[in-house]
PDB file of C-alpha atoms in Angstrom:
ATOM      1  CA  MET A1409      -3.912 -20.108  -0.659  1.00 82.00           C
ATOM      2  CA  ASP A1410      -2.994 -17.276  -3.042  1.00 88.00           C
ATOM      3  CA  GLY A1411      -4.024 -14.351  -0.877  1.00 93.00           C
ATOM      4  CA  ILE A1412      -6.261 -12.982   1.866  1.00 95.00           C
ATOM      5  CA  ILE A1413      -8.817 -10.162   1.782  1.00 95.00           C
ATOM      6  CA  GLN A1414      -8.762  -8.827   5.343  1.00 97.00           C
ATOM      7  CA  ILE A1415     -12.006  -7.081   6.309  1.00 96.00           C
ATOM      8  CA  GLY A1416     -11.080  -4.365   8.796  1.00 96.00           C
ATOM      9  CA  THR A1417      -7.744  -3.622  10.419  1.00 96.00           C
ATOM     10  CA  GLY A1418      -8.536  -4.096  14.097  1.00 93.00           C
ATOM     11  CA  TYR A1419      -6.544  -7.336  14.140  1.00 94.00           C
ATOM     12  CA  THR A1420      -3.327  -8.732  12.679  1.00 93.00           C
ATOM     13  CA  LEU A1421      -2.759 -11.977  10.802  1.00 94.00           C
ATOM     14  CA  ARG A1422       0.342 -14.103  11.228  1.00 92.00           C
ATOM     15  CA  THR A1423       0.872 -15.258   7.680  1.00 93.00           C
ATOM     16  CA  ARG A1424       3.225 -14.943   4.755  1.00 91.00           C
ATOM     17  CA  VAL A1425       0.326 -15.006   2.326  1.00 94.00           C
ATOM     18  CA  PRO A1426      -0.266 -11.644   0.571  1.00 95.00           C
ATOM     19  CA  ILE A1427      -2.941  -9.555   2.313  1.00 96.00           C
ATOM     20  CA  VAL A1428      -5.232  -6.844   0.951  1.00 96.00           C
ATOM     21  CA  THR A1429      -7.181  -4.810   3.502  1.00 97.00           C
ATOM     22  CA  TYR A1430     -10.736  -3.583   2.931  1.00 97.00           C
ATOM     23  CA  GLU A1431     -12.628  -1.113   5.140  1.00 96.00           C
ATOM     24  CA  ASP A1432     -14.695   2.077   5.118  1.00 94.00           C
ATOM     25  CA  MET A1433     -12.654   4.470   7.282  1.00 95.00           C
ATOM     26  CA  THR A1434      -9.533   4.778   9.394  1.00 96.00           C
ATOM     27  CA  VAL A1435      -9.210   5.007  13.161  1.00 95.00           C
ATOM     28  CA  GLN A1436      -7.813   8.528  12.883  1.00 94.00           C
ATOM     29  CA  GLN A1437     -10.928   9.629  11.006  1.00 94.00           C
ATOM     30  CA  THR A1438     -13.067   8.739  14.026  1.00 90.00           C
ATOM     31  CA  LYS A1439     -11.624  11.781  15.804  1.00 85.00           C
ATOM     32  CA  VAL A1440     -13.201  14.103  13.246  1.00 84.00           C
ATOM     33  CA  PHE A1441     -16.165  11.953  12.214  1.00 81.00           C
ATOM     34  CA  PRO A1442     -17.134  10.169  15.448  1.00 72.00           C
ATOM     35  CA  TYR A1443     -19.234   7.019  15.306  1.00 76.00           C
ATOM     36  CA  ARG A1444     -21.067   5.643  18.294  1.00 75.00           C
ATOM     37  CA  GLY A1445     -18.708   3.787  20.616  1.00 80.00           C
ATOM     38  CA  TRP A1446     -15.459   5.307  19.426  1.00 82.00           C
ATOM     39  CA  ASP A1447     -15.842   8.191  21.877  1.00 80.00           C
ATOM     40  CA  LEU A1448     -15.699   5.664  24.731  1.00 84.00           C
ATOM     41  CA  LEU A1449     -12.100   4.722  23.937  1.00 87.00           C
ATOM     42  CA  SER A1450      -9.416   6.087  26.233  1.00 89.00           C
ATOM     43  CA  GLU A1451      -6.582   8.027  24.612  1.00 91.00           C
ATOM     44  CA  ARG A1452      -4.293   5.097  25.297  1.00 94.00           C
ATOM     45  CA  ALA A1453      -6.672   2.643  23.623  1.00 93.00           C
ATOM     46  CA  TYR A1454      -7.105   5.015  20.694  1.00 91.00           C
ATOM     47  CA  ARG A1455      -3.346   5.287  20.124  1.00 94.00           C
ATOM     48  CA  SER A1456      -3.051   1.503  20.368  1.00 95.00           C
ATOM     49  CA  ARG A1457      -5.685   1.077  17.652  1.00 95.00           C
ATOM     50  CA  VAL A1458      -3.907   3.592  15.415  1.00 96.00           C
ATOM     51  CA  ARG A1459      -0.591   1.749  15.828  1.00 96.00           C
ATOM     52  CA  ARG A1460      -2.217  -1.585  15.073  1.00 97.00           C
ATOM     53  CA  GLN A1461      -3.915  -0.194  11.982  1.00 97.00           C
ATOM     54  CA  HIS A1462      -0.639   1.283  10.770  1.00 97.00           C
ATOM     55  CA  ALA A1463       1.083  -2.083  11.269  1.00 97.00           C
ATOM     56  CA  VAL A1464      -1.592  -3.853   9.226  1.00 97.00           C
ATOM     57  CA  TYR A1465      -1.242  -1.297   6.435  1.00 98.00           C
ATOM     58  CA  GLU A1466       2.517  -1.900   6.466  1.00 96.00           C
ATOM     59  CA  GLN A1467       1.992  -5.664   6.240  1.00 96.00           C
ATOM     60  CA  ALA A1468      -0.562  -5.513   3.421  1.00 96.00           C
ATOM     61  CA  VAL A1469       0.392  -5.556  -0.248  1.00 95.00           C
ATOM     62  CA  ALA A1470      -2.503  -3.170  -0.905  1.00 95.00           C
ATOM     63  CA  CYS A1471      -4.942  -1.100   1.147  1.00 95.00           C
ATOM     64  CA  CYS A1472      -8.451  -0.934  -0.301  1.00 95.00           C
ATOM     65  CA  LEU A1473     -11.076   1.508   0.914  1.00 94.00           C
ATOM     66  CA  THR A1474     -14.717   2.066   0.093  1.00 93.00           C
ATOM     67  CA  SER A1475     -14.164   5.709  -0.880  1.00 92.00           C
ATOM     68  CA  GLN A1476     -11.613   8.299  -1.895  1.00 92.00           C
ATOM     69  CA  TRP A1477     -12.251  10.052   1.424  1.00 94.00           C
ATOM     70  CA  ALA A1478     -11.008   7.058   3.413  1.00 94.00           C
ATOM     71  CA  ALA A1479      -8.196   6.411   0.936  1.00 93.00           C
ATOM     72  CA  ARG A1480      -6.824   9.907   1.462  1.00 94.00           C
ATOM     73  CA  SER A1481      -6.594   9.274   5.212  1.00 96.00           C
ATOM     74  CA  VAL A1482      -4.525   6.130   4.678  1.00 96.00           C
ATOM     75  CA  ILE A1483      -2.084   8.206   2.625  1.00 96.00           C
ATOM     76  CA  ASP A1484      -2.083  11.452   4.607  1.00 96.00           C
ATOM     77  CA  ASP A1485      -2.524  10.169   8.173  1.00 96.00           C
ATOM     78  CA  TYR A1486      -0.576   6.905   7.956  1.00 97.00           C
ATOM     79  CA  GLY A1487       2.059   7.688   5.337  1.00 96.00           C
ATOM     80  CA  VAL A1488       1.172   4.764   3.083  1.00 96.00           C
ATOM     81  CA  PRO A1489       2.394   5.251  -0.522  1.00 94.00           C
ATOM     82  CA  ALA A1490      -0.418   6.284  -2.873  1.00 91.00           C
ATOM     83  CA  SER A1491       0.508   3.481  -5.268  1.00 90.00           C
ATOM     84  CA  LYS A1492      -0.536   1.003  -2.580  1.00 92.00           C
ATOM     85  CA  VAL A1493      -3.930   2.592  -1.851  1.00 93.00           C
ATOM     86  CA  HIS A1494      -7.112   1.895  -3.827  1.00 92.00           C
ATOM     87  CA  ALA A1495     -10.638   3.314  -3.623  1.00 92.00           C
ATOM     88  CA  VAL A1496     -12.719   0.337  -4.748  1.00 92.00           C
ATOM     89  CA  GLY A1497     -16.268   1.264  -3.689  1.00 92.00           C
ATOM     90  CA  VAL A1498     -19.019  -0.946  -2.281  1.00 93.00           C
ATOM     91  CA  GLY A1499     -21.711  -3.193  -3.694  1.00 92.00           C
ATOM     92  CA  CYS A1500     -25.482  -3.038  -3.671  1.00 87.00           C
ATOM     93  CA  ASN A1501     -27.280  -5.185  -1.073  1.00 83.00           C
ATOM     94  CA  HIS A1502     -30.822  -4.462  -2.226  1.00 74.00           C
ATOM     95  CA  ARG A1503     -31.930  -3.918  -5.790  1.00 71.00           C
ATOM     96  CA  ALA A1504     -35.470  -2.921  -6.741  1.00 63.00           C
ATOM     97  CA  PRO A1505     -36.851  -5.091  -9.574  1.00 60.00           C
ATOM     98  CA  GLU A1506     -37.104  -3.579 -13.034  1.00 55.00           C
ATOM     99  CA  SER A1507     -39.993  -3.799 -15.483  1.00 43.00           C
ATOM    100  CA  ASN A1508     -40.187  -6.344 -18.283  1.00 35.00           C
ATOM    101  CA  GLU A1509     -38.758  -3.772 -20.675  1.00 38.00           C
ATOM    102  CA  GLY A1510     -35.655  -3.527 -18.508  1.00 47.00           C
ATOM    103  CA  LYS A1511     -36.340   0.079 -17.533  1.00 51.00           C
ATOM    104  CA  LEU A1512     -38.000   1.506 -14.449  1.00 52.00           C
ATOM    105  CA  GLN A1513     -41.437   2.936 -15.137  1.00 74.00           C
ATOM    106  CA  ARG A1514     -41.532   5.968 -12.904  1.00 89.00           C
ATOM    107  CA  ASP A1515     -43.771   9.018 -12.632  1.00 94.00           C
ATOM    108  CA  TRP A1516     -41.464  12.017 -12.299  1.00 96.00           C
ATOM    109  CA  SER A1517     -44.259  14.594 -12.408  1.00 95.00           C
ATOM    110  CA  ALA A1518     -44.755  14.763  -8.620  1.00 96.00           C
ATOM    111  CA  PRO A1519     -41.737  14.759  -6.252  1.00 98.00           C
ATOM    112  CA  ARG A1520     -41.680  11.717  -4.019  1.00 98.00           C
ATOM    113  CA  PHE A1521     -38.803  11.724  -1.533  1.00 99.00           C
ATOM    114  CA  LEU A1522     -37.579   8.588   0.215  1.00 99.00           C
ATOM    115  CA  PHE A1523     -35.581   8.431   3.460  1.00 98.00           C
ATOM    116  CA  VAL A1524     -34.199   5.081   4.632  1.00 97.00           C
ATOM    117  CA  GLY A1525     -32.128   4.959   7.808  1.00 94.00           C
ATOM    118  CA  ILE A1526     -32.048   2.883  10.968  1.00 93.00           C
ATOM    119  CA  ASP A1527     -30.178   5.529  12.979  1.00 94.00           C
ATOM    120  CA  TRP A1528     -32.669   8.420  12.853  1.00 96.00           C
ATOM    121  CA  GLU A1529     -30.390  10.892  14.615  1.00 95.00           C
ATOM    122  CA  ARG A1530     -27.114  10.199  12.799  1.00 94.00           C
ATOM    123  CA  LYS A1531     -28.856   9.992   9.426  1.00 96.00           C
ATOM    124  CA  ASN A1532     -30.373  13.454  10.047  1.00 97.00           C
ATOM    125  CA  GLY A1533     -33.949  12.249   9.835  1.00 98.00           C
ATOM    126  CA  ALA A1534     -35.279  15.213  11.807  1.00 97.00           C
ATOM    127  CA  GLY A1535     -33.505  17.580   9.419  1.00 98.00           C
ATOM    128  CA  VAL A1536     -35.084  15.878   6.415  1.00 98.00           C
ATOM    129  CA  LEU A1537     -38.518  16.135   8.008  1.00 98.00           C
ATOM    130  CA  GLU A1538     -38.066  19.824   8.780  1.00 98.00           C
ATOM    131  CA  ALA A1539     -36.769  20.542   5.274  1.00 98.00           C
ATOM    132  CA  PHE A1540     -39.710  18.673   3.783  1.00 98.00           C
ATOM    133  CA  ARG A1541     -42.093  21.018   5.574  1.00 97.00           C
ATOM    134  CA  SER A1542     -40.478  23.943   3.741  1.00 98.00           C
ATOM    135  CA  VAL A1543     -40.498  22.069   0.429  1.00 98.00           C
ATOM    136  CA  LYS A1544     -44.174  21.193   0.846  1.00 97.00           C
ATOM    137  CA  LYS A1545     -45.051  24.897   0.946  1.00 97.00           C
ATOM    138  CA  VAL A1546     -43.480  25.411  -2.484  1.00 97.00           C
ATOM    139  CA  ALA A1547     -44.368  22.019  -3.992  1.00 97.00           C
ATOM    140  CA  PRO A1548     -47.728  20.975  -2.486  1.00 97.00           C
ATOM    141  CA  SER A1549     -47.753  17.662  -4.376  1.00 97.00           C
ATOM    142  CA  ALA A1550     -44.477  16.513  -2.776  1.00 98.00           C
ATOM    143  CA  THR A1551     -44.515  13.449  -0.518  1.00 98.00           C
ATOM    144  CA  LEU A1552     -42.010  11.847   1.843  1.00 98.00           C
ATOM    145  CA  ASP A1553     -41.750   8.135   2.669  1.00 98.00           C
ATOM    146  CA  VAL A1554     -39.755   7.337   5.811  1.00 98.00           C
ATOM    147  CA  VAL A1555     -38.238   3.925   6.536  1.00 98.00           C
ATOM    148  CA  GLY A1556     -36.285   3.040   9.687  1.00 95.00           C
ATOM    149  CA  ARG A1557     -36.405   3.598  13.441  1.00 95.00           C
ATOM    150  CA  HIS A1558     -38.221   6.898  13.326  1.00 96.00           C
ATOM    151  CA  PRO A1559     -40.416   8.624  15.927  1.00 95.00           C
ATOM    152  CA  PRO A1560     -44.202   8.780  15.460  1.00 95.00           C
ATOM    153  CA  LEU A1561     -44.908  10.827  12.329  1.00 95.00           C
ATOM    154  CA  HIS A1562     -48.270  12.461  11.718  1.00 93.00           C
ATOM    155  CA  GLU A1563     -47.821  15.090   9.017  1.00 92.00           C
ATOM    156  CA  ALA A1564     -49.432  15.822   5.692  1.00 94.00           C
ATOM    157  CA  GLY A1565     -47.574  14.165   2.851  1.00 96.00           C
ATOM    158  CA  VAL A1566     -45.422  12.017   5.154  1.00 97.00           C
ATOM    159  CA  THR A1567     -45.862   8.228   5.230  1.00 97.00           C
ATOM    160  CA  PRO A1568     -44.009   6.321   7.996  1.00 97.00           C
ATOM    161  CA  HIS A1569     -43.115   2.687   7.289  1.00 97.00           C
ATOM    162  CA  GLY A1570     -40.983   1.724  10.283  1.00 95.00           C
ATOM    163  CA  VAL A1571     -38.189  -0.810   9.878  1.00 95.00           C
ATOM    164  CA  LEU A1572     -38.525  -3.035   6.807  1.00 94.00           C
ATOM    165  CA  ARG A1573     -36.565  -6.245   7.279  1.00 92.00           C
ATOM    166  CA  LEU A1574     -34.567  -7.707   4.424  1.00 86.00           C
ATOM    167  CA  ASP A1575     -35.232 -11.256   5.651  1.00 88.00           C
ATOM    168  CA  ASP A1576     -38.988 -10.864   5.148  1.00 90.00           C
ATOM    169  CA  PRO A1577     -40.204 -11.261   1.520  1.00 91.00           C
ATOM    170  CA  VAL A1578     -43.260  -9.091   2.141  1.00 94.00           C
ATOM    171  CA  GLU A1579     -41.222  -6.265   3.625  1.00 93.00           C
ATOM    172  CA  ILE A1580     -38.591  -6.592   0.895  1.00 90.00           C
ATOM    173  CA  GLU A1581     -41.371  -6.105  -1.639  1.00 92.00           C
ATOM    174  CA  ARG A1582     -42.576  -2.997   0.195  1.00 94.00           C
ATOM    175  CA  LEU A1583     -39.074  -1.535   0.188  1.00 94.00           C
ATOM    176  CA  SER A1584     -38.612  -2.371  -3.481  1.00 93.00           C
ATOM    177  CA  ARG A1585     -41.868  -0.628  -4.310  1.00 93.00           C
ATOM    178  CA  LEU A1586     -40.793   2.484  -2.422  1.00 96.00           C
ATOM    179  CA  PHE A1587     -37.522   2.657  -4.361  1.00 95.00           C
ATOM    180  CA  SER A1588     -39.375   2.056  -7.622  1.00 94.00           C
ATOM    181  CA  GLU A1589     -41.870   4.854  -6.980  1.00 95.00           C
ATOM    182  CA  ALA A1590     -39.558   7.463  -5.434  1.00 98.00           C
ATOM    183  CA  THR A1591     -38.107  10.328  -7.461  1.00 98.00           C
ATOM    184  CA  CYS A1592     -35.330  11.202  -4.988  1.00 98.00           C
ATOM    185  CA  PHE A1593     -33.506   9.474  -2.145  1.00 99.00           C
ATOM    186  CA  VAL A1594     -32.544  11.864   0.656  1.00 99.00           C
ATOM    187  CA  MET A1595     -30.180  10.958   3.503  1.00 98.00           C
ATOM    188  CA  PRO A1596     -27.914  13.893   4.486  1.00 98.00           C
ATOM    189  CA  SER A1597     -26.243  12.114   7.406  1.00 96.00           C
ATOM    190  CA  TYR A1598     -24.197  13.967   9.983  1.00 94.00           C
ATOM    191  CA  THR A1599     -21.597  11.219   9.563  1.00 91.00           C
ATOM    192  CA  GLU A1600     -21.539   8.618   6.795  1.00 92.00           C
ATOM    193  CA  ALA A1601     -18.412   6.633   5.969  1.00 92.00           C
ATOM    194  CA  PHE A1602     -19.908   5.444   2.678  1.00 88.00           C
ATOM    195  CA  GLY A1603     -23.647   4.671   2.728  1.00 90.00           C
ATOM    196  CA  ILE A1604     -24.681   1.593   0.734  1.00 93.00           C
ATOM    197  CA  ALA A1605     -28.176   3.106   0.589  1.00 94.00           C
ATOM    198  CA  TYR A1606     -26.910   5.628  -1.983  1.00 96.00           C
ATOM    199  CA  VAL A1607     -25.765   2.763  -4.202  1.00 95.00           C
ATOM    200  CA  GLU A1608     -29.128   1.047  -3.786  1.00 95.00           C
ATOM    201  CA  ALA A1609     -30.929   4.255  -4.742  1.00 96.00           C
ATOM    202  CA  ALA A1610     -28.716   4.603  -7.809  1.00 96.00           C
ATOM    203  CA  ALA A1611     -29.436   1.003  -8.807  1.00 94.00           C
ATOM    204  CA  ALA A1612     -33.139   1.861  -8.611  1.00 95.00           C
ATOM    205  CA  GLY A1613     -32.566   4.791 -10.969  1.00 95.00           C
ATOM    206  CA  ILE A1614     -33.154   7.701  -8.603  1.00 97.00           C
ATOM    207  CA  PRO A1615     -30.828  10.553  -7.608  1.00 98.00           C
ATOM    208  CA  SER A1616     -29.617  10.982  -4.046  1.00 98.00           C
ATOM    209  CA  ILE A1617     -29.158  13.931  -1.744  1.00 98.00           C
ATOM    210  CA  GLY A1618     -26.217  12.909   0.407  1.00 97.00           C
ATOM    211  CA  THR A1619     -23.689  14.370   2.785  1.00 96.00           C
ATOM    212  CA  VAL A1620     -20.249  15.908   2.423  1.00 94.00           C
ATOM    213  CA  SER A1621     -19.378  14.370   5.803  1.00 92.00           C
ATOM    214  CA  GLY A1622     -17.551  11.183   4.843  1.00 92.00           C
ATOM    215  CA  GLY A1623     -17.141   9.261   1.611  1.00 92.00           C
ATOM    216  CA  SER A1624     -20.640   9.494   0.146  1.00 92.00           C
ATOM    217  CA  GLU A1625     -19.701  11.869  -2.669  1.00 92.00           C
ATOM    218  CA  PHE A1626     -17.541   9.122  -4.183  1.00 90.00           C
ATOM    219  CA  LEU A1627     -20.591   6.868  -4.474  1.00 92.00           C
ATOM    220  CA  ILE A1628     -23.107   9.500  -5.590  1.00 95.00           C
ATOM    221  CA  GLY A1629     -21.000  11.292  -8.206  1.00 93.00           C
ATOM    222  CA  ASP A1630     -23.126  13.011 -10.836  1.00 95.00           C
ATOM    223  CA  GLY A1631     -26.114  10.928  -9.793  1.00 96.00           C
ATOM    224  CA  GLY A1632     -27.252  13.414  -7.170  1.00 97.00           C
ATOM    225  CA  LEU A1633     -26.210  16.212  -4.836  1.00 98.00           C
ATOM    226  CA  VAL A1634     -24.174  16.384  -1.629  1.00 97.00           C
ATOM    227  CA  ILE A1635     -24.667  19.032   1.050  1.00 97.00           C
ATOM    228  CA  ASP A1636     -23.394  20.110   4.442  1.00 97.00           C
ATOM    229  CA  PRO A1637     -25.752  18.278   6.845  1.00 97.00           C
ATOM    230  CA  TYR A1638     -25.666  21.265   9.202  1.00 97.00           C
ATOM    231  CA  ASP A1639     -26.782  23.668   6.461  1.00 98.00           C
ATOM    232  CA  PHE A1640     -30.566  23.535   6.609  1.00 97.00           C
ATOM    233  CA  GLN A1641     -31.099  25.899   3.690  1.00 98.00           C
ATOM    234  CA  ALA A1642     -28.750  23.851   1.514  1.00 98.00           C
ATOM    235  CA  LEU A1643     -30.904  20.790   2.187  1.00 98.00           C
ATOM    236  CA  VAL A1644     -34.107  22.655   1.334  1.00 98.00           C
ATOM    237  CA  SER A1645     -32.531  24.023  -1.853  1.00 98.00           C
ATOM    238  CA  ALA A1646     -31.323  20.571  -2.917  1.00 98.00           C
ATOM    239  CA  MET A1647     -34.763  19.057  -2.356  1.00 99.00           C
ATOM    240  CA  LEU A1648     -36.432  21.880  -4.266  1.00 98.00           C
ATOM    241  CA  ARG A1649     -33.986  21.448  -7.128  1.00 98.00           C
ATOM    242  CA  LEU A1650     -34.870  17.779  -7.378  1.00 98.00           C
ATOM    243  CA  CYS A1651     -38.569  18.601  -7.324  1.00 98.00           C
ATOM    244  CA  ASP A1652     -38.064  19.525 -10.977  1.00 98.00           C
ATOM    245  CA  PRO A1653     -39.025  16.416 -13.005  1.00 97.00           C
ATOM    246  CA  ARG A1654     -36.415  16.936 -15.719  1.00 97.00           C
ATOM    247  CA  THR A1655     -33.598  17.485 -13.255  1.00 98.00           C
ATOM    248  CA  ALA A1656     -34.588  14.468 -11.169  1.00 98.00           C
ATOM    249  CA  ALA A1657     -34.957  12.241 -14.238  1.00 97.00           C
ATOM    250  CA  ARG A1658     -31.612  13.366 -15.666  1.00 97.00           C
ATOM    251  CA  MET A1659     -29.734  12.762 -12.418  1.00 98.00           C
ATOM    252  CA  GLY A1660     -31.609   9.506 -11.927  1.00 97.00           C
ATOM    253  CA  ALA A1661     -30.388   8.281 -15.315  1.00 97.00           C
ATOM    254  CA  ALA A1662     -26.824   9.265 -14.397  1.00 97.00           C
ATOM    255  CA  ALA A1663     -27.174   7.436 -11.078  1.00 96.00           C
ATOM    256  CA  LYS A1664     -28.457   4.320 -12.833  1.00 95.00           C
ATOM    257  CA  GLU A1665     -25.529   4.314 -15.238  1.00 94.00           C
ATOM    258  CA  ARG A1666     -23.065   4.856 -12.396  1.00 93.00           C
ATOM    259  CA  SER A1667     -24.573   2.033 -10.324  1.00 93.00           C
ATOM    260  CA  ALA A1668     -23.058  -0.535 -12.686  1.00 91.00           C
ATOM    261  CA  MET A1669     -19.679   0.279 -11.125  1.00 90.00           C
ATOM    262  CA  PHE A1670     -20.932  -0.498  -7.625  1.00 92.00           C
ATOM    263  CA  THR A1671     -21.772  -4.201  -7.514  1.00 92.00           C
ATOM    264  CA  TRP A1672     -20.109  -6.755  -5.282  1.00 93.00           C
ATOM    265  CA  PRO A1673     -18.687  -8.696  -8.267  1.00 93.00           C
ATOM    266  CA  ALA A1674     -17.122  -5.449  -9.533  1.00 90.00           C
ATOM    267  CA  VAL A1675     -15.686  -4.692  -6.083  1.00 92.00           C
ATOM    268  CA  ALA A1676     -14.353  -8.252  -5.803  1.00 92.00           C
ATOM    269  CA  GLU A1677     -12.625  -7.855  -9.161  1.00 92.00           C
ATOM    270  CA  ARG A1678     -10.920  -4.660  -7.967  1.00 92.00           C
ATOM    271  CA  LEU A1679      -9.814  -6.336  -4.751  1.00 93.00           C
ATOM    272  CA  LEU A1680      -8.296  -9.217  -6.710  1.00 92.00           C
ATOM    273  CA  ARG A1681      -6.518  -6.801  -9.037  1.00 92.00           C
ATOM    274  CA  ALA A1682      -5.047  -5.069  -6.000  1.00 93.00           C
ATOM    275  CA  LEU A1683      -3.994  -8.443  -4.592  1.00 91.00           C
ATOM    276  CA  ASP A1684      -2.218  -9.255  -7.852  1.00 89.00           C
ATOM    277  CA  GLY A1685      -0.450  -5.896  -7.746  1.00 82.00           C
ATOM    278  CA  GLU A1686      -1.330  -5.061 -11.331  1.00 70.00           C
ATOM    279  CA  PRO A1687       0.530  -1.867 -12.319  1.00 35.00           C
ATOM    280  CA  ALA A1688      -2.454  -0.619 -14.374  1.00 26.00           C
ATOM    281  CA  ASP A1689      -4.615  -0.483 -11.256  1.00 37.00           C
ATOM    282  CA  GLN A1690      -4.942   3.184 -10.284  1.00 39.00           C
ATOM    283  CA  PRO A1691      -5.638   4.515  -6.741  1.00 37.00           C
ATOM    284  CA  SER A1692      -9.180   5.166  -7.984  1.00 44.00           C
ATOM    285  CA  ALA A1693     -10.321   1.925  -9.557  1.00 43.00           C
ATOM    286  CA  ILE A1694     -13.653   3.449 -10.540  1.00 45.00           C
ATOM    287  CA  PRO A1695     -13.744   4.490 -14.225  1.00 44.00           C
ATOM    288  CA  GLY A1696     -14.453   8.173 -14.678  1.00 43.00           C
ATOM    289  CA  ASP A1697     -13.279   9.196 -11.193  1.00 45.00           C
ATOM    290  CA  THR A1698      -9.975  10.986 -11.683  1.00 46.00           C
ATOM    291  CA  ARG A1699      -9.996  13.363  -8.700  1.00 36.00           C
ATOM    292  CA  PHE A1700      -8.323  10.943  -6.300  1.00 43.00           C
ATOM    293  CA  ALA A1701      -5.791   9.748  -8.866  1.00 42.00           C
ATOM    294  CA  ALA A1702      -4.866  13.342  -9.695  1.00 34.00           C
ATOM    295  CA  LYS A1703      -4.339  14.209  -6.031  1.00 38.00           C
ATOM    296  CA  THR A1704      -2.028  11.269  -5.450  1.00 34.00           C
ATOM    297  CA  SER A1705      -0.030  11.219  -8.674  1.00 32.00           C
ATOM    298  CA  HIS A1706       3.688  11.938  -8.494  1.00 29.00           C
TER     299      HIS A1706
END
């Protein structure tokens, strides 16, 4: 065995084989960006998890994170050298099929927003719905498709789809069609460590409206907008901006181009480079993203 990719740092491995860790956030980040369940930990249990995570980082030859946001915590909160930390991204789990010409045939003339999220509350589904009401007054042709565990929805322009399972070919086709027809993906979560849905939207060729809370900006880049999820007017403004066909199409093209960097084979390649300790491998392994590298250079 040449090496081990350790998913998560909640456990330790007794081995002399080189280890590379891979995860989406650190334990210390849960204090500021709480996820369900972490608030149930006692202070003693929390400190124990932090110590264990630090020990795993010390043992690893490289620490790989899904975003620059999480990578910064490993450096700042755990004292791990920047040269050992890598933001490698995530891959796409669902990809909408393309046309025979290899390009998505999409009607950008009327704004069609798409929300996909199992956790309605954390993903800020109610905020999206409220913002859509304001958008609808300015752009009457706008529509909103909602996928996930949402409450009953009976509003003009809003189409509820419930949960669409990825193990059902019929429901996969429905989800693919929604991504293919949408002009903007909107999911301004209150907390989002990374959000694979943004990568899936980018792969479909549509821009995203994401959140500044977490590592989503790293995935979205110039292929969309990020906002404060608690700033209602910012959400309305972002949705109105992407009602413009040219703006949506331009950002959608940028998102599509960027999506090539976020595939599981590409992530696997970065993880293997980190395992090999290649000196050319920068803290930000994503081409074109220099912000993280600049912050951690010495």
